[in-house]
Structure formats: C-alpha cells, structure tokens
Amino acid sequence: MNDTVKYVLEESRMPKAWYNLQADLPTPLPPVLHPGTHQPVGPDDLAPLFPMELILQEVSTEREIDIPEPVRDVYRQWRPAPLYRARRLEKLLQTPARIYYKYEGVSPAGSHKPNTAVPQAFYNQQAGVKKLVTETGAGQWGSSLAFAGALFGIDVQVFMVRVSYDQKPYRRALMETYGARCIASPSTETQSGRGILAQRPDHPGSLGIAISEAVEVAAGRDDTKYALGSVLNHVLLHQTVIGQEALLQLEMADDYPDVIVGCTGGGSNFAGIAFPFIGAQLRGGRKVDVIAVEPAACPSLTRGPYAYDFGDTAHLTPLTKMHTLGSTFTPPGFHAGGLRYHGMAPMVSHLKELGLITAVAHHQTKCFDAGVMFARAEGILPAPEANHAVKGAIDEAIRCREEGTSRAILFNLCGHGHFDMQAYIDYFGGKLQDLEYDEGELAMALAGLPSVGAPA
Ligand SMILES: *Cc1c(COP(=O)(O)O)cnc(C)c1O
C-alpha cells in the first residue's frame, strides 16, 4: 500500500455554509454580561466594537450560516485544505491506529487563522469600516488579519505581545509586508498600556493586555473596529470549514474518527475540526472522543475554574462564563505564543462542563519531541502550538498499540512552524525549559475574579 495518502476534495465541495453548534447544544450558553451592570448584553452594547453581521452571528442559533461568495472566492486560494493519512508516522509508532491529519498550514499566513480573518475583514468592509485594530500573540493572527485587510482595503493595526515581538521578528515583518502597523504591547500608545508599564517597565506582555490596548483604540474611533482571532462564537463558527471538509474527506477514506485531537489556546482551531463531528453526534450520529490539548504552563481548561471573567486585563470587555486562570494572569514566556491566553472560548468551556470533550495539559519539551518525530516521518514542520495536537495524537496512537485496538484518530495540524525556527533552535540546543506558572500569581489572579451572581 502507498505511504502517501492524501484526500483532495474538489473545489465544488468546499462548504457553502458555516456550521453553528449553538443550534444543537443540549443546553444554551450562559449569557454574556455587561462589565459595569452585570446584566446580559444586547447587540447594541457590542456595536462600537464589531459590525452588526458579526454580532448577529455571535448570538445566532441557526444551524447553517451562508458563507458570502467574496469570502468563498478568497478561501478558494487554499481551500479545500488537504487531509492526509499519516502512514509513515503510524509505521514509526508501530501502531494499529489509523492517524489522519487536516493540514491548515497551506493558507497564505500559514495557519487556520485566515479562515476567520477573511470574513471578519469582509463584513467590516461591507459596514464601511476603515481600520481594524487587534492583538496578536505569536503573530499568526496579526499576519492573518493583515493579509485579509490588504485584500479588502482596510488598515490594520496590531498590538503584539512583547515577548513574541522580541522572539519572532519575522512574523512582524510579514505583517508589515501586508501593510499593517505592528506595535509591541504593553505600549505607550494607550492608557491601559501606560498603566502596566508604570508598574513594570519590562513587562513581557500578555494577550489580555494586548486586547485591552486594541479595544481601547477601537472604542475611541467611529471608523475603527476591533477584531479578535479566537474565543468568540463567530470566530469558532468561521473555523468550522475545517471539520466540515474533514467529514467529507473521511467519507472518501471510508472511515470515521473514534478520536479527535486539537490544541487549544482560545479554542478556535479545536472548534473548527471538532464541532461538525460533535454536532453530528448530538443529532444522533456516532459518538467521538474529543480531546483538547493545552500547555501545562497556561492550563485554563484543566486548572482554571468555570466562572465569569473579563477577556482582557484592563476589564474593558464584557464578562463571559469560561474556564479561566484570571484576566490578570501573565503566563510564562514559552514558545507556543498562540496558546498563552488566560481564558478559553465559552463554547469550548461549555462543552467541557457538559462532558462532551476532555482536556489534557502537556509541557513544551514533550510537545517538541512529538513535533520533531512528526516532521521526520511526515515532512511537515508543525507550529509550536500544533505540536500540542501532534503530542495528543501520538499518545492516543501509542495507547492503541498498548491495548491492541485499532482506532481512527483525526487531529488538526493547524499551522506550520517556518516562522518559529528559533523555538526549534532552542529545543535542539537543550535550552527549552518546561516552565511552571507561578502558583502565587495564579492564586492572586483567581482571587481577583469578578463576583457575579447567577443572572436572573
Ligand atoms: C492562534 C493559534 C493557535 C491558538 O488559537 P486557537 O484559537 O486555540 O486555535 C493555535 N495554533 C496556531 C498555529 C495558531 O496560530
């Protein structure tokens, strides 16, 4: 049998609608609350930050939401994305498991992020918005929005977490190539940034701080809106093209996953691969084991309580119920910058509470061990974030070998690591440390959770 097994969908079978899991949830999501009044927010409360189309998607319970033709036109540049059977990895592991991976590194920015950057830029352009402001961790989201902004004629300004800004100068150069302006966060350009720098001039930054800076700039100007690359329902919605394509590709393989694995930072690529399968299960289809893999240094799903919290450090965002490490928590500077967020998507958190998914946390050196093994077998060099999913999938395949069971494992290879070679250099140089988060700081951040009673 051939070792290279690739499932290519015809362009005509690219999804025409995004799949909305809210239509199939057994219990609805808890409401989003106003940061001041703690009352449920309405669409108008969010209008300063987002165009109405995206706000309506955020609260929609329609099962299918049409993908506009101009968005599909851009998607066609790299979608449908390939699904591979990892036969060489299976052989190396001597596992009876069937391992499949969906590869999202084929997009121009090198990850799944353009799946949502493109529709977000499109809906903003339709609403007459001239400028989008955002945050970025490792720079994947910033470069994706910069790419989408260039296509739709929107100026993009990106607050990049300081530690990543220093670690990953090539991502910054990519954003600038697409025409975006990239600023290290915390910065002196906003009140939130200046406040943080006054307390600690060498602050390494966090996604929570960068979000505060971006929201502050966007809220202050009429022609400017904010864009978020993960966490929100509409972002997860846009990513469901991944899982919908994978369903069709596995049909071509005459197979169905027993296990689905994804890495989780804010939860969007995980949702993208898993939600269409979870939805099928909730509508009476086959049961799947769905595993979220997160970094042990920022373990929101496995260690964070399920509670109302802010999305940002300066408390400018609404309150959402999610697994959180506290909005003031600063994770240590490990290499998977895209996974350094204090909270988890409300939808993903809700699924964990309902027992529909499970979560595990791994340290980064073990994830790089897995990623390097994968690269040597399959040729593709994963992003440090994606190494967490690779680790989860390999662990499942080894379990199959030990138990003598043959299961089908599907994981999302959410991006390539070509801009993250410093992380690999550090790994090969033995310089990668397995960072523990500071227990004292975590306790302090959790003590600061807002007290919100059950809404009436
Ligand atoms: C941003 C990013 C992540 C983390 O974000 P999610 O919303 O959890 O997907 C993971 N992997 C890559 C490659 C990313 O760019």
Short mmCIF file of C-alpha atoms and ligand atoms in Angstrom, two decimals:
data_model
loop_
_atom_site.label_atom_id
_atom_site.label_comp_id
_atom_site.label_asym_id
_atom_site.label_seq_id
_atom_site.Cartn_x
_atom_site.Cartn_y
_atom_site.Cartn_z
CA MET A 1 0.00 0.00 0.00
CA ASN A 2 1.22 3.55 -0.74
CA ASP A 3 2.69 5.55 2.09
CA THR A 4 1.49 8.89 0.75
CA VAL A 5 -2.25 9.01 1.19
CA LYS A 6 -3.88 12.36 0.56
CA TYR A 7 -7.59 13.15 0.31
CA VAL A 8 -8.26 16.07 -2.02
CA LEU A 9 -11.76 17.49 -2.16
CA GLU A 10 -12.98 19.04 -5.36
CA GLU A 11 -13.42 22.79 -5.16
CA SER A 12 -17.15 22.40 -5.80
CA ARG A 13 -17.45 20.54 -2.48
CA MET A 14 -15.97 23.38 -0.40
CA PRO A 15 -18.58 24.24 2.29
CA LYS A 16 -21.20 26.82 1.30
CA ALA A 17 -22.21 27.49 4.92
CA TRP A 18 -20.52 27.57 8.31
CA TYR A 19 -21.86 25.13 10.91
CA ASN A 20 -23.23 26.67 14.10
CA LEU A 21 -23.05 24.28 17.07
CA GLN A 22 -25.33 26.59 19.08
CA ALA A 23 -28.24 25.06 17.10
CA ASP A 24 -27.55 21.60 18.53
CA LEU A 25 -26.40 22.32 22.11
CA PRO A 26 -28.45 20.39 24.71
CA THR A 27 -28.39 23.47 26.97
CA PRO A 28 -27.77 27.03 25.77
CA LEU A 29 -24.66 29.06 26.59
CA PRO A 30 -24.82 31.24 29.72
CA PRO A 31 -25.47 34.88 28.77
CA VAL A 32 -22.68 37.41 28.14
CA LEU A 33 -22.79 40.15 30.80
CA HIS A 34 -22.14 43.88 30.70
CA PRO A 35 -18.87 44.70 32.54
CA GLY A 36 -20.49 47.51 34.55
CA THR A 37 -24.07 46.41 35.26
CA HIS A 38 -23.55 42.60 35.14
CA GLN A 39 -26.79 42.41 33.12
CA PRO A 40 -26.95 40.40 29.86
CA VAL A 41 -25.63 42.47 26.94
CA GLY A 42 -27.65 43.12 23.80
CA PRO A 43 -26.39 43.55 20.21
CA ASP A 44 -26.23 47.35 20.61
CA ASP A 45 -23.75 47.06 23.50
CA LEU A 46 -21.27 45.39 21.17
CA ALA A 47 -21.83 47.72 18.20
CA PRO A 48 -18.89 50.05 18.98
CA LEU A 49 -16.52 47.08 18.59
CA PHE A 50 -17.96 44.84 15.87
CA PRO A 51 -20.08 45.20 12.69
CA MET A 52 -23.70 44.03 13.15
CA GLU A 53 -23.35 40.97 10.88
CA LEU A 54 -20.71 39.52 13.20
CA ILE A 55 -22.72 40.40 16.33
CA LEU A 56 -25.72 38.56 14.87
CA GLN A 57 -23.54 35.54 14.14
CA GLU A 58 -22.28 35.71 17.72
CA VAL A 59 -25.79 35.12 19.10
CA SER A 60 -27.30 33.10 16.26
CA THR A 61 -28.87 29.70 16.87
CA GLU A 62 -29.35 28.97 13.15
CA ARG A 63 -27.61 25.70 12.26
CA GLU A 64 -26.16 26.96 8.98
CA ILE A 65 -24.90 30.42 8.14
CA ASP A 66 -24.16 31.08 4.46
CA ILE A 67 -20.58 31.93 3.54
CA PRO A 68 -20.67 35.06 1.34
CA GLU A 69 -19.37 34.49 -2.19
CA PRO A 70 -16.50 37.06 -1.90
CA VAL A 71 -15.27 35.10 1.16
CA ARG A 72 -15.54 31.76 -0.65
CA ASP A 73 -13.62 33.33 -3.51
CA VAL A 74 -10.68 34.06 -1.19
CA TYR A 75 -11.00 30.67 0.58
CA ARG A 76 -10.57 29.01 -2.83
CA GLN A 77 -6.94 30.15 -2.90
CA TRP A 78 -6.07 27.36 -0.42
CA ARG A 79 -9.31 25.54 0.38
CA PRO A 80 -10.39 22.79 0.50
CA ALA A 81 -7.31 22.08 2.62
CA PRO A 82 -5.76 18.61 2.32
CA LEU A 83 -6.39 15.71 4.67
CA TYR A 84 -3.55 13.19 4.97
CA ARG A 85 -3.27 9.71 6.38
CA ALA A 86 -0.04 9.66 8.43
CA ARG A 87 1.10 6.21 7.33
CA ARG A 88 4.82 6.87 7.85
CA LEU A 89 4.13 8.05 11.38
CA GLU A 90 1.91 5.01 12.00
CA LYS A 91 4.77 2.73 10.90
CA LEU A 92 7.29 4.56 13.04
CA LEU A 93 5.00 4.19 16.06
CA GLN A 94 4.14 0.59 15.12
CA THR A 95 0.56 1.39 15.93
CA PRO A 96 -2.56 -0.33 14.63
CA ALA A 97 -4.29 3.07 14.82
CA ARG A 98 -5.24 4.97 11.68
CA ILE A 99 -3.95 8.53 12.04
CA TYR A 100 -5.37 11.32 9.89
CA TYR A 101 -4.44 14.98 9.95
CA LYS A 102 -6.07 18.00 8.40
CA TYR A 103 -3.40 20.47 7.30
CA GLU A 104 -4.25 24.15 7.70
CA GLY A 105 -0.68 25.39 7.09
CA VAL A 106 -1.49 25.76 3.38
CA SER A 107 -3.07 29.22 3.85
CA PRO A 108 -1.03 32.31 2.89
CA ALA A 109 -0.37 33.13 6.56
CA GLY A 110 0.48 29.51 7.37
CA SER A 111 -2.33 28.61 9.78
CA HIS A 112 -6.11 28.28 10.20
CA LYS A 113 -6.44 31.95 11.23
CA PRO A 114 -7.27 33.33 7.73
CA ASN A 115 -10.48 31.22 7.83
CA THR A 116 -11.89 33.89 10.15
CA ALA A 117 -9.68 36.88 9.25
CA VAL A 118 -11.12 36.92 5.73
CA PRO A 119 -14.83 37.01 6.69
CA GLN A 120 -14.12 39.48 9.51
CA ALA A 121 -12.41 41.87 7.09
CA PHE A 122 -15.21 41.34 4.57
CA TYR A 123 -18.08 42.14 6.99
CA ASN A 124 -16.20 45.18 8.28
CA GLN A 125 -15.63 46.45 4.74
CA GLN A 126 -19.35 45.97 4.00
CA ALA A 127 -20.15 48.07 7.10
CA GLY A 128 -17.87 50.90 5.89
CA VAL A 129 -15.14 50.34 8.47
CA LYS A 130 -11.76 51.85 7.51
CA LYS A 131 -9.48 50.41 10.15
CA LEU A 132 -9.25 47.26 12.27
CA VAL A 133 -7.26 47.05 15.49
CA THR A 134 -6.29 43.76 17.05
CA GLU A 135 -3.86 41.90 19.32
CA THR A 136 -1.57 39.02 18.44
CA GLY A 137 0.46 36.52 20.45
CA ALA A 138 2.88 34.60 18.25
CA GLY A 139 1.90 36.77 15.27
CA GLN A 140 -0.21 34.21 13.42
CA TRP A 141 -3.40 36.15 13.97
CA GLY A 142 -1.81 39.53 13.28
CA SER A 143 -0.40 38.36 9.98
CA SER A 144 -3.70 36.71 9.01
CA LEU A 145 -5.69 39.89 9.65
CA ALA A 146 -3.01 41.94 7.89
CA PHE A 147 -3.40 39.64 4.85
CA ALA A 148 -7.21 39.91 4.91
CA GLY A 149 -7.07 43.69 5.45
CA ALA A 150 -4.83 44.05 2.39
CA LEU A 151 -7.37 42.14 0.26
CA PHE A 152 -10.37 44.20 1.40
CA GLY A 153 -8.69 47.63 1.61
CA ILE A 154 -8.78 48.01 5.42
CA ASP A 155 -5.93 49.47 7.51
CA VAL A 156 -4.74 47.06 10.20
CA GLN A 157 -3.01 47.92 13.47
CA VAL A 158 -1.68 45.10 15.63
CA PHE A 159 -0.63 45.10 19.29
CA MET A 160 1.85 42.23 19.57
CA VAL A 161 2.69 40.68 22.94
CA ARG A 162 6.18 41.98 23.83
CA VAL A 163 7.83 38.58 24.43
CA SER A 164 6.70 37.35 20.99
CA TYR A 165 7.59 40.67 19.35
CA ASP A 166 11.16 40.05 20.51
CA GLN A 167 11.15 36.25 19.85
CA LYS A 168 9.53 36.35 16.39
CA PRO A 169 10.71 39.33 14.31
CA TYR A 170 9.84 37.57 11.03
CA ARG A 171 6.14 37.48 11.88
CA ARG A 172 6.30 41.23 12.41
CA ALA A 173 8.00 41.63 9.04
CA LEU A 174 5.21 39.59 7.43
CA MET A 175 2.54 41.86 8.95
CA GLU A 176 4.42 44.89 7.64
CA THR A 177 4.74 43.30 4.22
CA TYR A 178 0.94 43.08 4.11
CA GLY A 179 0.83 46.77 5.07
CA ALA A 180 -0.12 46.53 8.77
CA ARG A 181 1.41 48.51 11.64
CA CYS A 182 2.75 46.35 14.46
CA ILE A 183 3.37 47.70 17.98
CA ALA A 184 4.91 45.88 20.95
CA SER A 185 2.44 45.55 23.85
CA PRO A 186 2.30 46.90 26.53
CA SER A 187 2.86 50.16 24.63
CA THR A 188 2.80 53.85 25.46
CA GLU A 189 0.02 54.39 22.88
CA THR A 190 -2.87 53.57 25.21
CA GLN A 191 -3.94 54.29 28.75
CA SER A 192 -4.02 50.56 29.55
CA GLY A 193 -0.50 50.08 28.20
CA ARG A 194 0.90 53.08 30.04
CA GLY A 195 -0.69 51.86 33.27
CA ILE A 196 1.00 48.47 33.01
CA LEU A 197 4.39 49.99 32.08
CA ALA A 198 4.22 52.34 35.07
CA GLN A 199 4.02 49.31 37.38
CA ARG A 200 6.57 47.22 35.48
CA PRO A 201 8.60 48.85 32.66
CA ASP A 202 9.98 45.48 31.44
CA HIS A 203 6.58 43.75 31.37
CA PRO A 204 6.69 40.81 28.86
CA GLY A 205 3.08 41.45 27.90
CA SER A 206 0.13 39.07 27.63
CA LEU A 207 -2.76 38.58 25.27
CA GLY A 208 -5.05 40.03 27.96
CA ILE A 209 -3.07 43.29 27.95
CA ALA A 210 -2.82 43.48 24.15
CA ILE A 211 -6.60 43.01 23.90
CA SER A 212 -7.14 45.92 26.30
CA GLU A 213 -4.94 48.15 24.13
CA ALA A 214 -6.71 47.16 20.91
CA VAL A 215 -10.21 47.53 22.39
CA GLU A 216 -9.30 50.94 23.81
CA VAL A 217 -8.15 52.22 20.40
CA ALA A 218 -11.15 50.75 18.54
CA ALA A 219 -13.76 52.03 21.03
CA GLY A 220 -12.39 55.56 20.73
CA ARG A 221 -12.97 55.98 16.98
CA ASP A 222 -16.06 55.77 14.76
CA ASP A 223 -14.38 54.45 11.61
CA THR A 224 -12.38 51.84 13.54
CA LYS A 225 -13.44 48.45 14.88
CA TYR A 226 -11.85 45.66 16.83
CA ALA A 227 -11.18 42.12 15.62
CA LEU A 228 -10.47 39.02 17.71
CA GLY A 229 -8.73 35.93 16.37
CA SER A 230 -10.18 33.32 18.73
CA VAL A 231 -12.54 32.71 21.70
CA LEU A 232 -15.73 34.38 20.36
CA ASN A 233 -18.60 32.32 18.93
CA HIS A 234 -18.38 33.89 15.46
CA VAL A 235 -14.67 33.09 15.24
CA LEU A 236 -15.27 29.43 16.13
CA LEU A 237 -18.13 29.41 13.63
CA HIS A 238 -15.87 30.52 10.77
CA GLN A 239 -13.38 27.76 11.58
CA THR A 240 -15.96 25.00 11.08
CA VAL A 241 -14.97 24.82 7.39
CA ILE A 242 -12.08 22.66 8.69
CA GLY A 243 -14.23 19.92 10.22
CA GLN A 244 -16.87 20.02 7.51
CA GLU A 245 -14.22 19.36 4.88
CA ALA A 246 -12.65 16.64 7.06
CA LEU A 247 -16.04 14.87 7.31
CA LEU A 248 -16.25 14.66 3.50
CA GLN A 249 -12.60 13.64 3.17
CA LEU A 250 -13.01 10.84 5.71
CA GLU A 251 -16.04 9.70 3.71
CA MET A 252 -13.67 9.40 0.74
CA ALA A 253 -11.44 7.29 3.01
CA ASP A 254 -14.48 5.24 4.03
CA ASP A 255 -13.60 5.97 7.64
CA TYR A 256 -14.89 7.91 10.67
CA PRO A 257 -12.86 9.20 13.62
CA ASP A 258 -13.07 7.50 17.02
CA VAL A 259 -10.88 10.23 18.50
CA ILE A 260 -10.43 13.89 17.51
CA VAL A 261 -7.50 15.90 18.88
CA GLY A 262 -6.82 19.63 18.70
CA CYS A 263 -4.62 22.12 20.53
CA THR A 264 -6.37 24.87 22.46
CA GLY A 265 -5.25 28.44 23.01
CA GLY A 266 -8.56 30.27 22.77
CA GLY A 267 -10.24 27.23 21.26
CA SER A 268 -10.88 28.19 17.63
CA ASN A 269 -8.93 25.61 15.59
CA PHE A 270 -10.07 22.90 18.02
CA ALA A 271 -13.68 24.00 17.50
CA GLY A 272 -13.10 24.12 13.76
CA ILE A 273 -12.08 20.48 13.49
CA ALA A 274 -14.36 19.10 16.25
CA PHE A 275 -17.70 20.97 16.20
CA PRO A 276 -19.11 19.46 12.98
CA PHE A 277 -18.46 15.97 14.43
CA ILE A 278 -19.84 16.87 17.88
CA GLY A 279 -22.92 18.31 16.15
CA ALA A 280 -23.41 15.07 14.19
CA GLN A 281 -23.16 13.14 17.48
CA LEU A 282 -25.71 15.42 19.19
CA ARG A 283 -28.11 14.85 16.28
CA GLY A 284 -27.92 11.08 16.85
CA GLY A 285 -24.74 10.21 14.94
CA ARG A 286 -21.67 8.31 16.09
CA LYS A 287 -20.00 9.17 19.35
CA VAL A 288 -16.50 10.64 19.19
CA ASP A 289 -13.90 11.12 21.92
CA VAL A 290 -12.76 14.71 21.60
CA ILE A 291 -9.53 15.77 23.33
CA ALA A 292 -8.28 19.32 23.82
CA VAL A 293 -4.52 19.60 24.41
CA GLU A 294 -3.25 22.70 26.17
CA PRO A 295 0.15 23.84 27.51
CA ALA A 296 0.92 22.91 31.13
CA ALA A 297 2.27 26.45 31.62
CA CYS A 298 -1.13 28.01 30.77
CA PRO A 299 -3.70 25.35 31.67
CA SER A 300 -7.07 27.13 31.53
CA LEU A 301 -9.24 24.08 30.73
CA THR A 302 -7.57 21.64 33.11
CA ARG A 303 -6.79 24.00 36.02
CA GLY A 304 -8.96 27.09 35.66
CA PRO A 305 -12.38 27.31 37.34
CA TYR A 306 -15.52 27.75 35.18
CA ALA A 307 -16.50 31.28 36.08
CA TYR A 308 -17.49 34.68 34.73
CA ASP A 309 -14.41 36.67 33.81
CA PHE A 310 -13.17 39.51 31.61
CA GLY A 311 -11.48 38.82 28.29
CA ASP A 312 -8.78 41.42 28.95
CA THR A 313 -6.57 42.76 31.70
CA ALA A 314 -7.97 46.31 31.88
CA HIS A 315 -11.57 44.96 32.14
CA LEU A 316 -12.92 46.75 29.06
CA THR A 317 -14.60 43.65 27.57
CA PRO A 318 -17.93 42.06 28.55
CA LEU A 319 -17.95 39.18 31.04
CA THR A 320 -18.23 35.66 29.68
CA LYS A 321 -18.50 32.38 31.52
CA MET A 322 -15.44 30.30 30.69
CA HIS A 323 -12.59 28.28 32.10
CA THR A 324 -10.16 30.97 33.20
CA LEU A 325 -6.87 31.50 35.01
CA GLY A 326 -7.91 35.08 35.80
CA SER A 327 -7.68 38.09 33.49
CA THR A 328 -4.55 39.47 35.20
CA PHE A 329 -2.63 36.20 34.93
CA THR A 330 0.62 36.54 32.92
CA PRO A 331 1.68 33.15 31.57
CA PRO A 332 5.45 32.47 31.40
CA GLY A 333 7.12 33.11 28.03
CA PHE A 334 7.08 29.64 26.47
CA HIS A 335 7.26 29.25 22.70
CA ALA A 336 3.69 28.40 21.74
CA GLY A 337 2.72 32.08 21.87
CA GLY A 338 -0.71 31.33 20.40
CA LEU A 339 -1.60 29.29 23.48
CA ARG A 340 -0.76 31.93 26.09
CA TYR A 341 -4.30 33.17 26.85
CA HIS A 342 -5.87 33.20 30.32
CA GLY A 343 -9.32 32.10 29.19
CA MET A 344 -10.97 29.51 26.96
CA ALA A 345 -13.76 30.00 24.43
CA PRO A 346 -17.17 29.97 26.19
CA MET A 347 -18.41 27.33 23.72
CA VAL A 348 -15.43 25.03 24.37
CA SER A 349 -15.73 25.62 28.15
CA HIS A 350 -19.46 24.79 27.99
CA LEU A 351 -18.74 21.50 26.16
CA LYS A 352 -16.26 20.53 28.86
CA GLU A 353 -18.92 21.17 31.52
CA LEU A 354 -21.38 19.03 29.54
CA GLY A 355 -18.85 16.18 29.40
CA LEU A 356 -18.74 16.29 25.59
CA ILE A 357 -14.96 16.88 25.47
CA THR A 358 -11.97 16.14 27.70
CA ALA A 359 -8.75 18.11 28.20
CA VAL A 360 -5.10 17.30 28.92
CA ALA A 361 -2.09 19.57 29.53
CA HIS A 362 1.49 18.90 28.38
CA HIS A 363 4.85 20.60 28.87
CA GLN A 364 6.54 22.07 25.81
CA THR A 365 9.61 19.82 25.53
CA LYS A 366 7.39 16.72 25.26
CA CYS A 367 5.37 18.54 22.59
CA PHE A 368 8.54 19.40 20.65
CA ASP A 369 9.68 15.74 20.95
CA ALA A 370 6.39 14.81 19.25
CA GLY A 371 6.62 17.59 16.66
CA VAL A 372 10.16 16.62 15.63
CA MET A 373 9.16 12.96 15.35
CA PHE A 374 6.23 14.03 13.18
CA ALA A 375 8.43 16.21 10.94
CA ARG A 376 10.89 13.36 10.42
CA ALA A 377 8.10 10.97 9.43
CA GLU A 378 5.73 13.25 7.51
CA GLY A 379 7.98 16.10 6.35
CA ILE A 380 5.80 18.96 7.61
CA LEU A 381 7.28 21.07 10.40
CA PRO A 382 4.45 21.98 12.81
CA ALA A 383 3.99 25.31 14.58
CA PRO A 384 4.87 25.07 18.31
CA GLU A 385 1.13 25.32 19.07
CA ALA A 386 0.34 22.47 16.67
CA ASN A 387 2.97 20.31 18.41
CA HIS A 388 0.49 20.02 21.28
CA ALA A 389 -2.05 18.38 18.97
CA VAL A 390 0.65 16.13 17.50
CA LYS A 391 1.60 15.06 21.04
CA GLY A 392 -2.04 14.29 21.86
CA ALA A 393 -2.48 12.24 18.69
CA ILE A 394 0.76 10.28 19.19
CA ASP A 395 -0.22 9.46 22.79
CA GLU A 396 -3.54 8.07 21.53
CA ALA A 397 -1.75 6.03 18.84
CA ILE A 398 0.62 4.58 21.45
CA ARG A 399 -2.35 3.73 23.66
CA CYS A 400 -3.86 1.82 20.70
CA ARG A 401 -0.59 -0.11 20.31
CA GLU A 402 -0.52 -1.00 24.01
CA GLU A 403 -4.19 -2.01 24.11
CA GLY A 404 -4.07 -3.70 20.70
CA THR A 405 -7.02 -1.67 19.44
CA SER A 406 -7.31 -0.09 16.01
CA ARG A 407 -8.96 3.29 16.29
CA ALA A 408 -9.17 6.16 13.81
CA ILE A 409 -7.50 9.31 15.15
CA LEU A 410 -8.09 12.67 13.49
CA PHE A 411 -6.08 15.71 14.50
CA ASN A 412 -5.78 19.26 13.28
CA LEU A 413 -2.34 20.33 12.12
CA CYS A 414 -3.32 23.95 12.50
CA GLY A 415 -0.17 25.61 11.15
CA HIS A 416 3.42 25.25 10.00
CA GLY A 417 6.35 26.47 12.09
CA HIS A 418 8.51 28.12 9.43
CA PHE A 419 8.48 31.41 11.33
CA ASP A 420 9.16 29.68 14.64
CA MET A 421 12.59 28.22 13.93
CA GLN A 422 14.12 29.95 16.96
CA ALA A 423 11.94 27.69 19.08
CA TYR A 424 13.35 24.64 17.29
CA ILE A 425 16.90 26.03 17.60
CA ASP A 426 16.33 26.39 21.35
CA TYR A 427 14.91 22.88 21.50
CA PHE A 428 17.89 21.32 19.72
CA GLY A 429 20.26 23.42 21.86
CA GLY A 430 18.67 21.98 25.01
CA LYS A 431 17.53 25.47 26.02
CA LEU A 432 13.81 24.82 26.05
CA GLN A 433 12.55 24.87 29.63
CA ASP A 434 9.36 23.39 30.93
CA LEU A 435 8.05 26.47 32.64
CA GLU A 436 5.77 26.20 35.61
CA TYR A 437 3.34 29.00 36.11
CA ASP A 438 3.75 30.95 39.31
CA GLU A 439 1.29 29.41 41.82
CA GLY A 440 1.23 32.62 43.83
CA GLU A 441 0.43 34.74 40.82
CA LEU A 442 -2.26 32.31 39.71
CA ALA A 443 -3.88 32.40 43.16
CA MET A 444 -3.83 36.19 43.07
CA ALA A 445 -5.33 36.31 39.57
CA LEU A 446 -8.08 33.89 40.61
CA ALA A 447 -8.80 35.84 43.79
CA GLY A 448 -9.45 38.80 41.51
CA LEU A 449 -12.26 37.09 39.57
CA PRO A 450 -15.33 39.34 39.48
CA SER A 451 -18.13 38.20 41.78
CA VAL A 452 -21.14 37.65 39.57
CA GLY A 453 -24.33 36.13 40.90
CA ALA A 454 -26.45 33.84 38.77
CA PRO A 455 -28.21 36.18 36.34
CA ALA A 456 -31.97 36.38 36.78
C1 LIG B 1 -3.53 31.17 17.17
C2 LIG B 1 -3.08 29.80 17.01
C3 LIG B 1 -3.46 28.79 17.92
C4 LIG B 1 -4.29 29.06 19.13
O1 LIG B 1 -5.55 29.57 18.88
P1 LIG B 1 -6.87 28.71 18.87
O2 LIG B 1 -7.94 29.72 18.81
O3 LIG B 1 -6.91 27.89 20.13
O4 LIG B 1 -6.83 27.86 17.66
C5 LIG B 1 -3.02 27.51 17.71
N1 LIG B 1 -2.24 27.22 16.66
C6 LIG B 1 -1.85 28.12 15.76
C7 LIG B 1 -0.98 27.70 14.62
C8 LIG B 1 -2.26 29.44 15.90
O5 LIG B 1 -1.89 30.34 15.01
#
